[in-house]
Coordinates of C-alpha atoms in Angstrom, one line a residue:
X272 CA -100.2 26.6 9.7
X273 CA -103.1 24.9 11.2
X274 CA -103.4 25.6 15.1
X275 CA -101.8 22.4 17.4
X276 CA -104.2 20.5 19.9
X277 CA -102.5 19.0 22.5
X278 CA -104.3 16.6 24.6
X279 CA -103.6 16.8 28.4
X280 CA -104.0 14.0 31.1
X281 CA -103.1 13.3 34.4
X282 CA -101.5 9.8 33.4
X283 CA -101.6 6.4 34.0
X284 CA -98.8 4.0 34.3
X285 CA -100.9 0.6 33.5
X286 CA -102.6 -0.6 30.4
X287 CA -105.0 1.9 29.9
X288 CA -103.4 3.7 27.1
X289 CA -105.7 1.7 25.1
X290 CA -108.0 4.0 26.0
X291 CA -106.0 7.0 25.3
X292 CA -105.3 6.0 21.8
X293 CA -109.3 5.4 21.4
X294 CA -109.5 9.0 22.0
X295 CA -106.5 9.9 19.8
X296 CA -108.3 8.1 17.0
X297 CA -111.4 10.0 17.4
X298 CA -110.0 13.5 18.1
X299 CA -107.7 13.0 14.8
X300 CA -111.2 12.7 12.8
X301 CA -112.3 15.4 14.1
X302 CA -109.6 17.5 13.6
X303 CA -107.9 16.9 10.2
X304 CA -105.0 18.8 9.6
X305 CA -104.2 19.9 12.8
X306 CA -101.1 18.3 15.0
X307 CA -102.5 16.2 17.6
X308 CA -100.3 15.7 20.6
X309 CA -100.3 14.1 24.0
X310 CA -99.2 15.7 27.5
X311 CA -99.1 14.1 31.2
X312 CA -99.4 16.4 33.3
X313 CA -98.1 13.9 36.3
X314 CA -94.4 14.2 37.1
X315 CA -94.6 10.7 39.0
X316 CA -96.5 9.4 36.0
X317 CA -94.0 10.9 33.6
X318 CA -90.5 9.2 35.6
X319 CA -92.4 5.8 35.8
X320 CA -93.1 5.6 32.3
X321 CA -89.9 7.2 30.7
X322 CA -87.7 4.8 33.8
X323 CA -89.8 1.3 34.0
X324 CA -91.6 1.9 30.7
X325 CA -89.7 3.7 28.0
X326 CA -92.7 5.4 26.8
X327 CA -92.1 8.6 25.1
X328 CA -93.9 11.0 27.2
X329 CA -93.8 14.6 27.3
X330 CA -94.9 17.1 30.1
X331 CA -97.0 20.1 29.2
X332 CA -94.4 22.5 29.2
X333 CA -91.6 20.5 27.0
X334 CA -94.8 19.9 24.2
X335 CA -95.2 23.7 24.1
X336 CA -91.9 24.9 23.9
X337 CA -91.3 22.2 21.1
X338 CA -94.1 23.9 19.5
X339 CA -92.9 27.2 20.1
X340 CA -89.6 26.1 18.5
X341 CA -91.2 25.2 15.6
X342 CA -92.5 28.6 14.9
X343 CA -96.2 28.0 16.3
X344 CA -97.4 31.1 18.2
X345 CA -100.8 29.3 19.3
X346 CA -102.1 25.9 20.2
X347 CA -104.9 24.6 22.2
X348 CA -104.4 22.6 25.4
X349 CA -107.3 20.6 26.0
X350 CA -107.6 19.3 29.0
X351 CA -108.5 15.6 29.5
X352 CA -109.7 15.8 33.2
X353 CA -113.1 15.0 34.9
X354 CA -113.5 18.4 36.8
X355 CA -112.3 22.2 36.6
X356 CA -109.9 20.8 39.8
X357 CA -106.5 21.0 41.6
X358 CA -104.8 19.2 38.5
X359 CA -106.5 22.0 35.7
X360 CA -105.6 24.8 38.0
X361 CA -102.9 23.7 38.0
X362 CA -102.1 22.9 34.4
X363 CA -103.4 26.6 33.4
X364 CA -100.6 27.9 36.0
X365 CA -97.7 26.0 34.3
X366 CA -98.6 27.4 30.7
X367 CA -98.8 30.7 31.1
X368 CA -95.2 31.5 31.6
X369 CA -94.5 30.4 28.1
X370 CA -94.1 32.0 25.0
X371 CA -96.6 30.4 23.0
X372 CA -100.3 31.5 23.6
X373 CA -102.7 28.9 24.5
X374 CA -106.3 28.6 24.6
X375 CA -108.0 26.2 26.7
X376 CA -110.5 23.5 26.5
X377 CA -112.3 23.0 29.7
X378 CA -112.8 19.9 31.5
X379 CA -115.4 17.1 30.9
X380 CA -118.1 18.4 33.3
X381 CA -117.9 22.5 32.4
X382 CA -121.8 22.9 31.9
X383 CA -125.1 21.8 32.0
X384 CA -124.7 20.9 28.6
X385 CA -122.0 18.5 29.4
X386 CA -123.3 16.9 32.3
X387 CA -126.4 16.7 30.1
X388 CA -124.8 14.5 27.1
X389 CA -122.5 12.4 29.8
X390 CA -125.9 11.3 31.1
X391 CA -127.1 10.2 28.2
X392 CA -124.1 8.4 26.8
X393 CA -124.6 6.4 29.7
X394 CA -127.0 3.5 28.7
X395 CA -128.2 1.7 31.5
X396 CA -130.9 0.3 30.7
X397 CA -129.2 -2.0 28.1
X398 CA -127.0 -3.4 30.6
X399 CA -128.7 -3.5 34.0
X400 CA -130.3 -7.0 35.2
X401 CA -133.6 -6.4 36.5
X402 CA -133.1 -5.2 40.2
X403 CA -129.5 -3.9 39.9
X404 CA -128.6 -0.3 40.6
X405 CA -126.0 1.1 38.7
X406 CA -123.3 2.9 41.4
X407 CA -120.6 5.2 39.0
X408 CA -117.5 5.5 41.9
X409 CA -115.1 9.0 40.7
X410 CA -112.0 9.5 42.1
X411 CA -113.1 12.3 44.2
X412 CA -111.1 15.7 45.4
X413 CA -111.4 18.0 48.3
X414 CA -111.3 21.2 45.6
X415 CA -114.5 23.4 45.8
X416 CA -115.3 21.4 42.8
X417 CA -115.9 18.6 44.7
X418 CA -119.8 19.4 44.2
X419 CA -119.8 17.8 40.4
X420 CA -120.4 14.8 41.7
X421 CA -123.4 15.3 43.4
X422 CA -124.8 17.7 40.9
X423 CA -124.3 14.7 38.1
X424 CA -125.8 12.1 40.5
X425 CA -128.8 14.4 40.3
X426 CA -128.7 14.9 36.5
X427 CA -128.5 11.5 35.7
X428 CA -131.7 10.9 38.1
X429 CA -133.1 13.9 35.7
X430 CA -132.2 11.4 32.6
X431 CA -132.6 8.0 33.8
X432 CA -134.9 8.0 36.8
X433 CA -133.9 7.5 40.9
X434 CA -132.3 4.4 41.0
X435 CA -128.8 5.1 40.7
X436 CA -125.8 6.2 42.4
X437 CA -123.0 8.7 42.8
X438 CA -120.1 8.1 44.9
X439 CA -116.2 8.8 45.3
X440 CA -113.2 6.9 46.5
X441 CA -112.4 10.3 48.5
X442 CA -114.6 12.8 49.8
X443 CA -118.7 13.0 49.9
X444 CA -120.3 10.9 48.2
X445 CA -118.4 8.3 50.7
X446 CA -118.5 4.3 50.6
X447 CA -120.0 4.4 53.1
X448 CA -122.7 6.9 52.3
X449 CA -123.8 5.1 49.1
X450 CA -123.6 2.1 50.8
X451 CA -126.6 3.2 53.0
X452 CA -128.2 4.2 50.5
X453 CA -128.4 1.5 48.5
X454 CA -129.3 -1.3 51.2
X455 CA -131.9 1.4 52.4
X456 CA -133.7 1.0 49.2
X457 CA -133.8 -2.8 49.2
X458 CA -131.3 -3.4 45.8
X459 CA -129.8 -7.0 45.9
X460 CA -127.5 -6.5 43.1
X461 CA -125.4 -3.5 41.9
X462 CA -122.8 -2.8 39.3
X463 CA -119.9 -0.6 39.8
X464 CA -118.9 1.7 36.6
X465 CA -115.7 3.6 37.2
X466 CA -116.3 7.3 36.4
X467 CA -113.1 8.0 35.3
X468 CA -111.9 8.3 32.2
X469 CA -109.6 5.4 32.5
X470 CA -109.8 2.4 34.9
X471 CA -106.3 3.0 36.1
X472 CA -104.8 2.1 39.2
X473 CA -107.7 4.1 41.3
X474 CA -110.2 1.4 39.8
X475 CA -108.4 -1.8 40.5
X476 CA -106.9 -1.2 44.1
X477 CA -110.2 0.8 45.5
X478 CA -113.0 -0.5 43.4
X479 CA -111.9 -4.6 42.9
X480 CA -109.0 -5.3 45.1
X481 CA -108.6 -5.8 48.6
X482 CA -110.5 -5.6 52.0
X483 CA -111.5 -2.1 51.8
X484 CA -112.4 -2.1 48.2
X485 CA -115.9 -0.9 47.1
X486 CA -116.7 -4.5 45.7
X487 CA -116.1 -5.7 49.4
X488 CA -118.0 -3.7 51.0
X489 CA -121.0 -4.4 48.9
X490 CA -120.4 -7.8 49.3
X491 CA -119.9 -7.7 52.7
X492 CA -123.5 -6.0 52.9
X493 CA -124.6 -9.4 51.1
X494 CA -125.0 -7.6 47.8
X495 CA -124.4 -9.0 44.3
X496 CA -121.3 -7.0 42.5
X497 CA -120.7 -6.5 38.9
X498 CA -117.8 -4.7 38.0
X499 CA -117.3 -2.7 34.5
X500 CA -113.5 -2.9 33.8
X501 CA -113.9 0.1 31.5
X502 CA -113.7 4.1 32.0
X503 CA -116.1 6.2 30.3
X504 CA -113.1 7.3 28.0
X505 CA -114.6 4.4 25.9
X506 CA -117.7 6.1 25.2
X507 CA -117.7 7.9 22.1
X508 CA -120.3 10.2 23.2
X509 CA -118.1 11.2 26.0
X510 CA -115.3 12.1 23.4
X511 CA -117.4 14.6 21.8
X512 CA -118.1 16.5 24.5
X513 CA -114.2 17.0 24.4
X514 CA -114.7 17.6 20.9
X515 CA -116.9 20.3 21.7
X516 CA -114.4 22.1 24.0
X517 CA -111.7 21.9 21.8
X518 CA -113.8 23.8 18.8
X519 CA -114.6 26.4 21.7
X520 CA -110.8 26.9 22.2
X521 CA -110.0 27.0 18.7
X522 CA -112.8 29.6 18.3
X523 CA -111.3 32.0 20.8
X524 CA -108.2 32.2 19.0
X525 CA -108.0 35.6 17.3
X526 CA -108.2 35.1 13.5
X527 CA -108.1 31.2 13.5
X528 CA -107.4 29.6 10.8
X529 CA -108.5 26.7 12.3
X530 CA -110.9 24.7 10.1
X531 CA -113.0 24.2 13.1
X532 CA -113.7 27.9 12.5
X533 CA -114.5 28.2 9.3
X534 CA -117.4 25.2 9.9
X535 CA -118.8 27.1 12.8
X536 CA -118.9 30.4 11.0
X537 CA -120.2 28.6 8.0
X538 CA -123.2 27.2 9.6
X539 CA -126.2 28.6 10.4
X540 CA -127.1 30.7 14.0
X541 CA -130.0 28.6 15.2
X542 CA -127.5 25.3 14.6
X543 CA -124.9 27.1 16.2
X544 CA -126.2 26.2 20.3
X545 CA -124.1 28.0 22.9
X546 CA -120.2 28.4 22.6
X547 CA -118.0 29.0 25.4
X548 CA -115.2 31.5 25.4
X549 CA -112.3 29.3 26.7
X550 CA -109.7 30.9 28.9
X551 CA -106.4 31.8 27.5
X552 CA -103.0 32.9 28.9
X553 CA -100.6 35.6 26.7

């Protein structure tokens, strides 16, 4: 019985399940054979959507006790957040009092690696005007982790040159900050590309909507303002970092017959890069 990958998100409660099941549809290529499944890890999300919505949505816990149920001693939660933050800490705490073991696959952003290949998915250069400065806006979080942002604004500099941007709705890199920055070096235009992976309710009130939106400010500053109406979970580079996770998970799993395995033992050591041991409760 092939291990169970269950794909865990925050949520969303507007239309961006589209790009949910664009990840689904990757992830299930990836992965033949195995039982993909989808968790929220939101309970706000979860009693909008089962009360407004009628969704059929399942929180972390009642996916892996259905597993459990069905005889399933493993599975892999991966997790479909930005950051190693509150919400993952939080997620590994509500799996491990369960009888099913679990290994899990880390964040987005969990190495070099990854911060590496998110840089490069991102083409700018194909969809700058000449004279704009690309400005990605996160949600942000006052977790120690906080300090991803910064250290991507830096790698994509390392990928794509100086002229581009890192900010947050909350916390450091500020509005306000980037803001500065931007006028300081003379740009006239900029675009705004949500760096999340969906352009939920976060991306229309705080990037497009509204006097204290991102888009006002900008404008405000006399600045031109192109908006991207689409998270990076659209970018199928970006998926395959997750990819990459969830094979690390499946590899910690103690005699795995996962057919994720058998590939990566099948293929040679120079081929093989680095592999992460992903953290496991049981």
């Amino acid at each position: 019985m092939q291990t169970p990958i269950v794909l865990t998100a925050f949520g969303t409660t507007t239309n961006a399940f589209k790009t949910y099941d664009f990840v689904d549809t990757i992830i299930r290529e990836e992965f033949p054979g195995h039982e993909i499944l989808w968790a929220f890890s939101s309970r706000m999300v979860l009693d909008r959507l089962r009360h407004r919505r009628k969704f059929e949505v399942r929180h972390p816990h009642e996916v892996l006790q259905a597993l459990s149920d069905k005889g399933h001693t493993w599975a892999v939660i991966q997790s479909m957040h930005l950051l190693c933050g509150h919400e993952f800490y939080r997620l590994l705490e509500e799996v491990k009092p369960l009888a099913i073991r679990t290994s899990i696959g880390l964040p987005l952003l969990s190495s070099y690696e990854d911060y590496r290949q998110l840089a490069k998915s991102i083409d700018f250069k194909n969809n700058l005007s000449e004279g704009e400065a690309p400005v990605l806006v996160g949600h942000g979080t006052d977790h120690p982790s906080w300090a991803a942002y910064p250290t991507l604004e830096s790698i994509l500099r390392e990928v794509h040159g100086s002229d581009l941007y890192v900010g947050v709705v909350e916390g450091y890199p500020s509005l306000k900050q980037v803001l500065e920055a931007v006028t300081a070096a003379k740009f006239r235009k900029v675009r705004l590309i949500p760096l999340m992976l969906v352009a939920g309710a976060h991306f229309y009130e705080d990037l497009c909507e509204g006097e204290d939106s991102w888009k006002t400010a900008f404008e405000g500053a006399g600045l031109e303002v192109n908006v991207e109406a689409q998270g990076i979970g659209f970018r199928k580079e970006v998926i395959r970092v997750f990819v990459g996770h969830i094979r690390d998970a499946l590899d910690a799993i103690p005699a795995s017959n996962s057919l994720a395995t058998r590939v990566l033992k099948n293929q040679q050591p120079e081929n093989l890069g680095s592999v992460r041991v992903s953290s496991e409760n049981g």
